[in-house]
Amino acid sequence: MEKESIFLVVKDAIADVLPDVDTEAVSIEQNLKSLGANSIDRTEIVMSSMEKLGIKLPLVSFGGVENIEDMVDVMVDAYR
Amino acid sequence: MDVQVYRVPMQRLIQGNGMIKESGHGVAIVGMGIVCSIGDNVFEFKESLKKGVSGITRLADRKGPKLSVDIGAEIKEFSFLDRLYRYSDLPETLLQKARHCAQRSPFSIQTSVLSALEAWQDSGMFARENDPERLGVIVAGESTTQNYRYGLHAGFETDPEYLSPRYALQFLDTHQVGVLSEILTIKGEGFVVGGASASGNVGIIKAVQLIQAGIVDTCLVTGVVADLSPIELQGFVNVGAMARGNEFQTPDQTSRPFDDQHTGFVFGQASACVILQSCDVATERKATVRSTILGAAMNLDAVSTTAPSASGEARAMSEALRRGGVCASDVDYLNAHGSSSPLGDATEVEAIKQVFGDHVSKLRVNSTKGLTGHCLYSAGVVELIASVLQMEGEFIHPNKNLENPIDHKLRFSGATTSEKVRIAFAMSNSFGFGGINSSIVFQNTC
C-alpha cells in the first residue's frame, strides 16, 4: 500500500480518537502531541491504524517515531 | 504552621414533638442528577414518579445466547453528546473537559458524567471558587464494567494485540473516580464503595461520614448504572432473585413490590448523583438545600448468602434514627428497599414493624422499584432523589402493581395514583446480598 493511503488510514484513526481535530488540515510532518493527543490517545491511534491495516507490530517498533510521517513509514515497511 | 480545626459533629437532641433542638451535624443535599429509564433528568424523573410511569419493557436486542430473562428498565436511545450540551448553565470549558474525558468511554462512565453534571449544575458549585482539596468524590458500585468487557471478548479471542490501550484504565471501577475528579477538579478524598444492592446508600453514608469528620466540605456521590452483561442477567435468574419476565402479560406488571404475586426483582438502569455538603458551607454560600440527611447507618448480618434478615434490617433503621436524633413516630414516609422479591419484601415488612410498632398505621410506604426496576448499585441514590422529590412536591408516588398487599397493617401507597402527602421526616432503605443492611434518615428543609 502506498504511503499516502496509509496516511489516510492514520487520519481516520486520528478522527476517531480526537474528534475535535480537523483531519483535512493535518499534515504528515505534524506530530500527534501537537494535535492534543496524550500518551494513551497516541497509542490508541497507532493500535487502531494497525487494526485497520491488518498488521501487528510490537509497540517498541514505534519507539523512535518523531512525527506522523515516521509512524506511517514504520507501517509502510510492515505492510510490504 | 496554622492548624485548621473543623467542627466536631454534635449530638442532636430531639423534642417530643419531633422538632430539632440542636442542629449542626446534619449534611445538606445541595445537588441532584439522574439518567434513568423514566427520566433523562431530575425534572422528567419527578413527572414520571407523579404519574406512576414504569420504565420496564422487553430488553433491547443483545449479542449472545438467548437468556432466561427478557425484560428490564433500560436507559433507551442513549447518546452522550446529545445529552451533554443540555447542561447549558455550566462553563463551556467544563463541558469540553467532559467531552474529552468521556466521549470514547463505556456507557457506565458516560451516564455517570451526565448525572454528575446535572447535580453540579443544580448545586451552583460551578459558579464559585472552590478549594479542590475540600471536595470529595465517592463512586458507588462494584463490577461496573462487566458488559463493556463482555462486548470486547469476541474481538479479543481472535486479535488480542488490537485491544485498546484504554482498556487497562477503563475496566477499573476507579476510572470513574479519575474521570469525575478531572472534569470537576476534585482533589480531596475519592474512592469506590461496593455494597451490592446497597452500594448507593453505602456511598451516601460514607460521604456523610467524610463531611461530619471534617475531611471534606462537599462530596459528590455517584451511583453507577448497572450495565449487566448477559452472564450477570442469567446469574441473577439462576440464583432465584430475578423475575424472568414471562410471569405476566406485560413487562410493566412484573415489578410488584409487596404484592402477593411478586416473583423477583426486575433489572433497572440508572445513573444517579447527589452532592452533599456540610450545613455550615451550604449556609455560608446561601445554597438551596433540597433536604438534610440527619442519620445514616449500615451493618452486616455476618452471612455470605442472599438471605435477608429482619433483625439486621431493623438494626440499620433503628441506628439511622438514633444517629439522626429522630423518633420512629416522627417519620412520615419510608422509601422501602422493596425489590419485589417474595422473601425480601416479607422480611422488610417484618423489620419495619419491629422498628415502627403501632406507627406503621401512619407511616406512608412505597417502593420506587415498581417503576424503575431494581437499579442495583445506584438504587440507594435513585431512591434518595425520589424521596426528596416527593418531599418537595408533597406527594407519594404509586406503589405500582400492588393489588393484594402481603401485609394489611402497613400503609402502602395505592397502585395507580399519587397521593398528596406532606413529609417532614423520611427514611430510605437499601439491602444487599452478603447481609448488607443500610438506612438513611432525612428531613424536609423546604
mmCIF file of C-alpha atoms in Angstrom, chain B residues 175-403:
data_model
loop_
_atom_site.group_PDB
_atom_site.id
_atom_site.type_symbol
_atom_site.label_atom_id
_atom_site.label_comp_id
_atom_site.label_asym_id
_atom_site.label_seq_id
_atom_site.Cartn_x
_atom_site.Cartn_y
_atom_site.Cartn_z
ATOM 1 C CA HIS B 175 -11.697 5.014 36.404
ATOM 2 C CA GLN B 176 -14.984 6.655 37.358
ATOM 3 C CA VAL B 177 -13.179 8.437 40.201
ATOM 4 C CA GLY B 178 -10.482 9.674 37.821
ATOM 5 C CA VAL B 179 -12.926 10.902 35.193
ATOM 6 C CA LEU B 180 -15.245 12.733 37.608
ATOM 7 C CA SER B 181 -12.377 14.268 39.559
ATOM 8 C CA GLU B 182 -10.716 15.520 36.368
ATOM 9 C CA ILE B 183 -13.904 17.056 34.975
ATOM 10 C CA LEU B 184 -14.919 18.755 38.238
ATOM 11 C CA THR B 185 -11.397 19.383 39.621
ATOM 12 C CA ILE B 186 -11.840 17.380 42.816
ATOM 13 C CA LYS B 187 -8.642 16.892 44.848
ATOM 14 C CA GLY B 188 -9.834 15.704 48.271
ATOM 15 C CA GLU B 189 -10.640 12.066 49.023
ATOM 16 C CA GLY B 190 -12.047 9.885 46.255
ATOM 17 C CA PHE B 191 -12.774 6.178 46.098
ATOM 18 C CA VAL B 192 -15.148 3.394 45.072
ATOM 19 C CA VAL B 193 -17.517 1.684 47.501
ATOM 20 C CA GLY B 194 -19.362 -1.579 46.947
ATOM 21 C CA GLY B 195 -22.325 -2.886 48.873
ATOM 22 C CA ALA B 196 -24.159 -4.980 46.253
ATOM 23 C CA SER B 197 -27.714 -3.593 46.007
ATOM 24 C CA ALA B 198 -26.989 -1.283 48.942
ATOM 25 C CA SER B 199 -23.983 0.339 47.206
ATOM 26 C CA GLY B 200 -25.767 3.676 46.678
ATOM 27 C CA ASN B 201 -26.666 4.001 50.327
ATOM 28 C CA VAL B 202 -23.178 2.904 51.366
ATOM 29 C CA GLY B 203 -21.758 5.708 49.210
ATOM 30 C CA ILE B 204 -24.102 8.240 50.797
ATOM 31 C CA ILE B 205 -23.267 7.004 54.304
ATOM 32 C CA LYS B 206 -19.517 7.268 53.670
ATOM 33 C CA ALA B 207 -19.946 10.781 52.232
ATOM 34 C CA VAL B 208 -21.927 11.850 55.303
ATOM 35 C CA GLN B 209 -19.133 10.495 57.489
ATOM 36 C CA LEU B 210 -16.388 12.252 55.479
ATOM 37 C CA ILE B 211 -18.227 15.540 55.872
ATOM 38 C CA GLN B 212 -19.056 15.002 59.549
ATOM 39 C CA ALA B 213 -15.414 14.134 60.244
ATOM 40 C CA GLY B 214 -14.357 17.398 58.600
ATOM 41 C CA ILE B 215 -12.295 15.627 55.934
ATOM 42 C CA VAL B 216 -14.139 17.359 53.083
ATOM 43 C CA ASP B 217 -16.802 20.080 52.956
ATOM 44 C CA THR B 218 -18.560 18.768 49.884
ATOM 45 C CA CYS B 219 -18.811 15.277 48.478
ATOM 46 C CA LEU B 220 -20.233 14.095 45.195
ATOM 47 C CA VAL B 221 -21.783 10.616 45.353
ATOM 48 C CA THR B 222 -22.470 8.814 42.107
ATOM 49 C CA GLY B 223 -24.469 5.618 41.900
ATOM 50 C CA VAL B 224 -23.166 3.822 38.837
ATOM 51 C CA VAL B 225 -25.545 2.356 36.263
ATOM 52 C CA ALA B 226 -25.764 -1.437 36.332
ATOM 53 C CA ASP B 227 -24.632 -2.320 32.820
ATOM 54 C CA LEU B 228 -25.064 -6.043 33.324
ATOM 55 C CA SER B 229 -23.708 -8.440 30.744
ATOM 56 C CA PRO B 230 -25.749 -11.481 29.701
ATOM 57 C CA ILE B 231 -23.766 -13.522 32.245
ATOM 58 C CA GLU B 232 -24.922 -11.408 35.216
ATOM 59 C CA LEU B 233 -28.514 -11.338 33.944
ATOM 60 C CA GLN B 234 -28.585 -15.125 33.728
ATOM 61 C CA GLY B 235 -26.783 -15.380 37.072
ATOM 62 C CA PHE B 236 -29.454 -13.376 38.881
ATOM 63 C CA VAL B 237 -32.151 -15.617 37.356
ATOM 64 C CA ASN B 238 -30.274 -18.783 38.288
ATOM 65 C CA VAL B 239 -29.855 -17.716 41.915
ATOM 66 C CA GLY B 240 -33.619 -17.194 42.054
ATOM 67 C CA ALA B 241 -33.541 -13.450 42.641
ATOM 68 C CA MET B 242 -34.659 -12.053 39.272
ATOM 69 C CA ALA B 243 -38.101 -12.335 37.660
ATOM 70 C CA ARG B 244 -37.923 -13.855 34.176
ATOM 71 C CA GLY B 245 -40.473 -11.623 32.529
ATOM 72 C CA ASN B 246 -42.838 -14.337 31.339
ATOM 73 C CA GLU B 247 -44.936 -14.325 34.508
ATOM 74 C CA PHE B 248 -47.359 -11.572 33.476
ATOM 75 C CA GLN B 249 -48.980 -10.302 30.303
ATOM 76 C CA THR B 250 -46.844 -7.202 30.016
ATOM 77 C CA PRO B 251 -43.333 -6.434 31.285
ATOM 78 C CA ASP B 252 -44.509 -3.465 33.376
ATOM 79 C CA GLN B 253 -46.614 -5.778 35.541
ATOM 80 C CA THR B 254 -43.582 -7.750 36.684
ATOM 81 C CA SER B 255 -42.039 -5.453 39.295
ATOM 82 C CA ARG B 256 -44.656 -5.522 42.071
ATOM 83 C CA PRO B 257 -43.106 -4.743 45.448
ATOM 84 C CA PHE B 258 -45.124 -6.033 48.427
ATOM 85 C CA ASP B 259 -47.799 -7.624 46.203
ATOM 86 C CA ASP B 260 -48.604 -11.278 46.816
ATOM 87 C CA GLN B 261 -47.870 -12.119 43.165
ATOM 88 C CA HIS B 262 -44.264 -10.795 43.303
ATOM 89 C CA THR B 263 -41.742 -13.187 41.799
ATOM 90 C CA GLY B 264 -38.386 -11.425 41.994
ATOM 91 C CA PHE B 265 -36.672 -8.189 41.052
ATOM 92 C CA VAL B 266 -36.596 -6.659 37.589
ATOM 93 C CA PHE B 267 -33.327 -5.296 36.220
ATOM 94 C CA GLY B 268 -33.250 -1.486 36.078
ATOM 95 C CA GLN B 269 -30.698 1.013 34.833
ATOM 96 C CA ALA B 270 -29.993 4.415 36.318
ATOM 97 C CA SER B 271 -27.055 6.638 36.961
ATOM 98 C CA ALA B 272 -27.816 8.954 39.844
ATOM 99 C CA CYS B 273 -25.781 11.589 41.633
ATOM 100 C CA VAL B 274 -26.188 13.688 44.752
ATOM 101 C CA ILE B 275 -23.937 16.432 46.036
ATOM 102 C CA LEU B 276 -23.712 16.511 49.819
ATOM 103 C CA GLN B 277 -22.318 19.451 51.733
ATOM 104 C CA SER B 278 -21.735 20.449 55.325
ATOM 105 C CA CYS B 279 -24.610 22.603 56.527
ATOM 106 C CA ASP B 280 -22.131 25.341 57.501
ATOM 107 C CA VAL B 281 -20.776 25.656 53.971
ATOM 108 C CA ALA B 282 -24.252 25.385 52.426
ATOM 109 C CA THR B 283 -25.466 28.188 54.696
ATOM 110 C CA GLU B 284 -22.424 30.339 54.073
ATOM 111 C CA ARG B 285 -22.814 30.172 50.292
ATOM 112 C CA LYS B 286 -26.614 30.527 50.532
ATOM 113 C CA ALA B 287 -27.136 27.234 48.679
ATOM 114 C CA THR B 288 -30.577 25.841 48.002
ATOM 115 C CA VAL B 289 -30.735 22.919 50.413
ATOM 116 C CA ARG B 290 -33.085 20.298 48.997
ATOM 117 C CA SER B 291 -33.076 18.121 52.097
ATOM 118 C CA THR B 292 -30.873 17.422 55.114
ATOM 119 C CA ILE B 293 -29.555 13.973 55.964
ATOM 120 C CA LEU B 294 -29.766 13.561 59.739
ATOM 121 C CA GLY B 295 -28.759 9.960 60.323
ATOM 122 C CA ALA B 296 -27.280 7.157 58.269
ATOM 123 C CA ALA B 297 -26.245 3.653 59.260
ATOM 124 C CA MET B 298 -25.177 0.323 57.829
ATOM 125 C CA ASN B 299 -24.404 -3.068 59.304
ATOM 126 C CA LEU B 300 -23.802 -6.707 58.407
ATOM 127 C CA ASP B 301 -25.673 -9.922 59.150
ATOM 128 C CA ALA B 302 -22.430 -11.932 59.146
ATOM 129 C CA VAL B 303 -23.669 -14.116 56.290
ATOM 130 C CA SER B 304 -22.275 -14.624 52.800
ATOM 131 C CA THR B 305 -25.543 -15.644 51.170
ATOM 132 C CA THR B 306 -28.524 -13.891 49.567
ATOM 133 C CA ALA B 307 -30.679 -14.373 52.684
ATOM 134 C CA PRO B 308 -32.140 -11.184 54.203
ATOM 135 C CA SER B 309 -32.518 -10.725 57.950
ATOM 136 C CA ALA B 310 -35.318 -8.778 59.619
ATOM 137 C CA SER B 311 -33.239 -8.173 62.727
ATOM 138 C CA GLY B 312 -30.311 -6.817 60.698
ATOM 139 C CA GLU B 313 -32.601 -4.557 58.687
ATOM 140 C CA ALA B 314 -34.307 -3.349 61.857
ATOM 141 C CA ARG B 315 -30.931 -2.623 63.428
ATOM 142 C CA ALA B 316 -29.934 -0.445 60.446
ATOM 143 C CA MET B 317 -33.190 1.528 60.575
ATOM 144 C CA SER B 318 -33.035 1.983 64.360
ATOM 145 C CA GLU B 319 -29.408 3.084 64.268
ATOM 146 C CA ALA B 320 -30.066 5.611 61.484
ATOM 147 C CA LEU B 321 -32.878 7.069 63.613
ATOM 148 C CA ARG B 322 -30.695 7.119 66.718
ATOM 149 C CA ARG B 323 -27.815 8.826 64.940
ATOM 150 C CA GLY B 324 -30.206 11.370 63.483
ATOM 151 C CA GLY B 325 -31.919 12.005 66.790
ATOM 152 C CA VAL B 326 -35.275 11.248 65.209
ATOM 153 C CA CYS B 327 -38.064 9.251 66.867
ATOM 154 C CA ALA B 328 -39.610 6.447 64.816
ATOM 155 C CA SER B 329 -43.002 8.040 65.353
ATOM 156 C CA ASP B 330 -41.817 11.256 63.671
ATOM 157 C CA VAL B 331 -41.099 9.567 60.338
ATOM 158 C CA ASP B 332 -43.850 10.275 57.805
ATOM 159 C CA TYR B 333 -42.554 8.348 54.831
ATOM 160 C CA LEU B 334 -40.427 5.299 54.125
ATOM 161 C CA ASN B 335 -38.946 4.592 50.712
ATOM 162 C CA ALA B 336 -38.615 0.848 51.152
ATOM 163 C CA HIS B 337 -35.969 -1.356 49.593
ATOM 164 C CA GLY B 338 -38.996 -3.357 48.299
ATOM 165 C CA SER B 339 -37.388 -5.172 45.402
ATOM 166 C CA SER B 340 -40.407 -7.371 44.545
ATOM 167 C CA SER B 341 -38.614 -10.400 45.939
ATOM 168 C CA PRO B 342 -41.056 -12.628 47.877
ATOM 169 C CA LEU B 343 -38.668 -13.313 50.752
ATOM 170 C CA GLY B 344 -37.074 -9.848 50.667
ATOM 171 C CA ASP B 345 -40.394 -7.990 50.788
ATOM 172 C CA ALA B 346 -41.768 -10.130 53.626
ATOM 173 C CA THR B 347 -38.550 -9.716 55.619
ATOM 174 C CA GLU B 348 -38.603 -5.940 55.218
ATOM 175 C CA VAL B 349 -42.261 -5.775 56.342
ATOM 176 C CA GLU B 350 -41.309 -7.658 59.497
ATOM 177 C CA ALA B 351 -38.349 -5.325 60.111
ATOM 178 C CA ILE B 352 -40.481 -2.208 59.564
ATOM 179 C CA LYS B 353 -42.984 -3.480 62.135
ATOM 180 C CA GLN B 354 -40.199 -4.115 64.640
ATOM 181 C CA VAL B 355 -38.905 -0.566 64.302
ATOM 182 C CA PHE B 356 -42.101 1.414 63.925
ATOM 183 C CA GLY B 357 -44.571 -0.600 66.028
ATOM 184 C CA ASP B 358 -48.031 0.971 66.032
ATOM 185 C CA HIS B 359 -46.767 3.881 63.968
ATOM 186 C CA VAL B 360 -46.979 1.636 60.841
ATOM 187 C CA SER B 361 -50.623 2.647 60.561
ATOM 188 C CA LYS B 362 -49.491 6.221 59.837
ATOM 189 C CA LEU B 363 -46.134 5.709 58.131
ATOM 190 C CA ARG B 364 -46.530 6.007 54.353
ATOM 191 C CA VAL B 365 -44.580 3.344 52.448
ATOM 192 C CA ASN B 366 -43.812 2.806 48.782
ATOM 193 C CA SER B 367 -41.070 1.310 46.649
ATOM 194 C CA THR B 368 -39.665 3.170 43.655
ATOM 195 C CA LYS B 369 -38.546 -0.157 42.155
ATOM 196 C CA GLY B 370 -42.102 -0.792 40.914
ATOM 197 C CA LEU B 371 -41.414 1.988 38.376
ATOM 198 C CA THR B 372 -37.644 1.961 37.796
ATOM 199 C CA GLY B 373 -36.932 -1.713 38.324
ATOM 200 C CA HIS B 374 -34.099 -2.519 40.696
ATOM 201 C CA CYS B 375 -31.227 -0.196 39.779
ATOM 202 C CA LEU B 376 -28.811 -2.279 41.886
ATOM 203 C CA TYR B 377 -25.658 -0.208 42.575
ATOM 204 C CA SER B 378 -27.399 3.134 42.114
ATOM 205 C CA ALA B 379 -30.705 2.173 43.788
ATOM 206 C CA GLY B 380 -29.895 3.982 47.050
ATOM 207 C CA VAL B 381 -29.078 7.239 45.252
ATOM 208 C CA VAL B 382 -32.074 6.924 42.884
ATOM 209 C CA GLU B 383 -34.381 6.393 45.840
ATOM 210 C CA LEU B 384 -32.925 9.233 47.907
ATOM 211 C CA ILE B 385 -33.598 11.527 44.941
ATOM 212 C CA ALA B 386 -37.107 10.066 44.536
ATOM 213 C CA SER B 387 -37.775 10.695 48.235
ATOM 214 C CA VAL B 388 -36.533 14.293 48.115
ATOM 215 C CA LEU B 389 -38.678 14.959 45.028
ATOM 216 C CA GLN B 390 -41.732 13.584 46.829
ATOM 217 C CA MET B 391 -40.954 15.743 49.871
ATOM 218 C CA GLU B 392 -40.602 18.837 47.717
ATOM 219 C CA GLY B 393 -43.687 18.064 45.655
ATOM 220 C CA GLU B 394 -45.785 16.910 48.636
ATOM 221 C CA PHE B 395 -46.805 13.642 47.048
ATOM 222 C CA ILE B 396 -46.257 9.903 47.375
ATOM 223 C CA HIS B 397 -45.829 8.061 44.106
ATOM 224 C CA PRO B 398 -47.881 4.928 43.401
ATOM 225 C CA ASN B 399 -46.677 1.541 44.571
ATOM 226 C CA LYS B 400 -47.122 0.080 41.110
ATOM 227 C CA ASN B 401 -48.865 -3.298 40.762
ATOM 228 C CA LEU B 402 -49.723 -3.501 44.454
ATOM 229 C CA GLU B 403 -53.056 -5.273 44.048
#
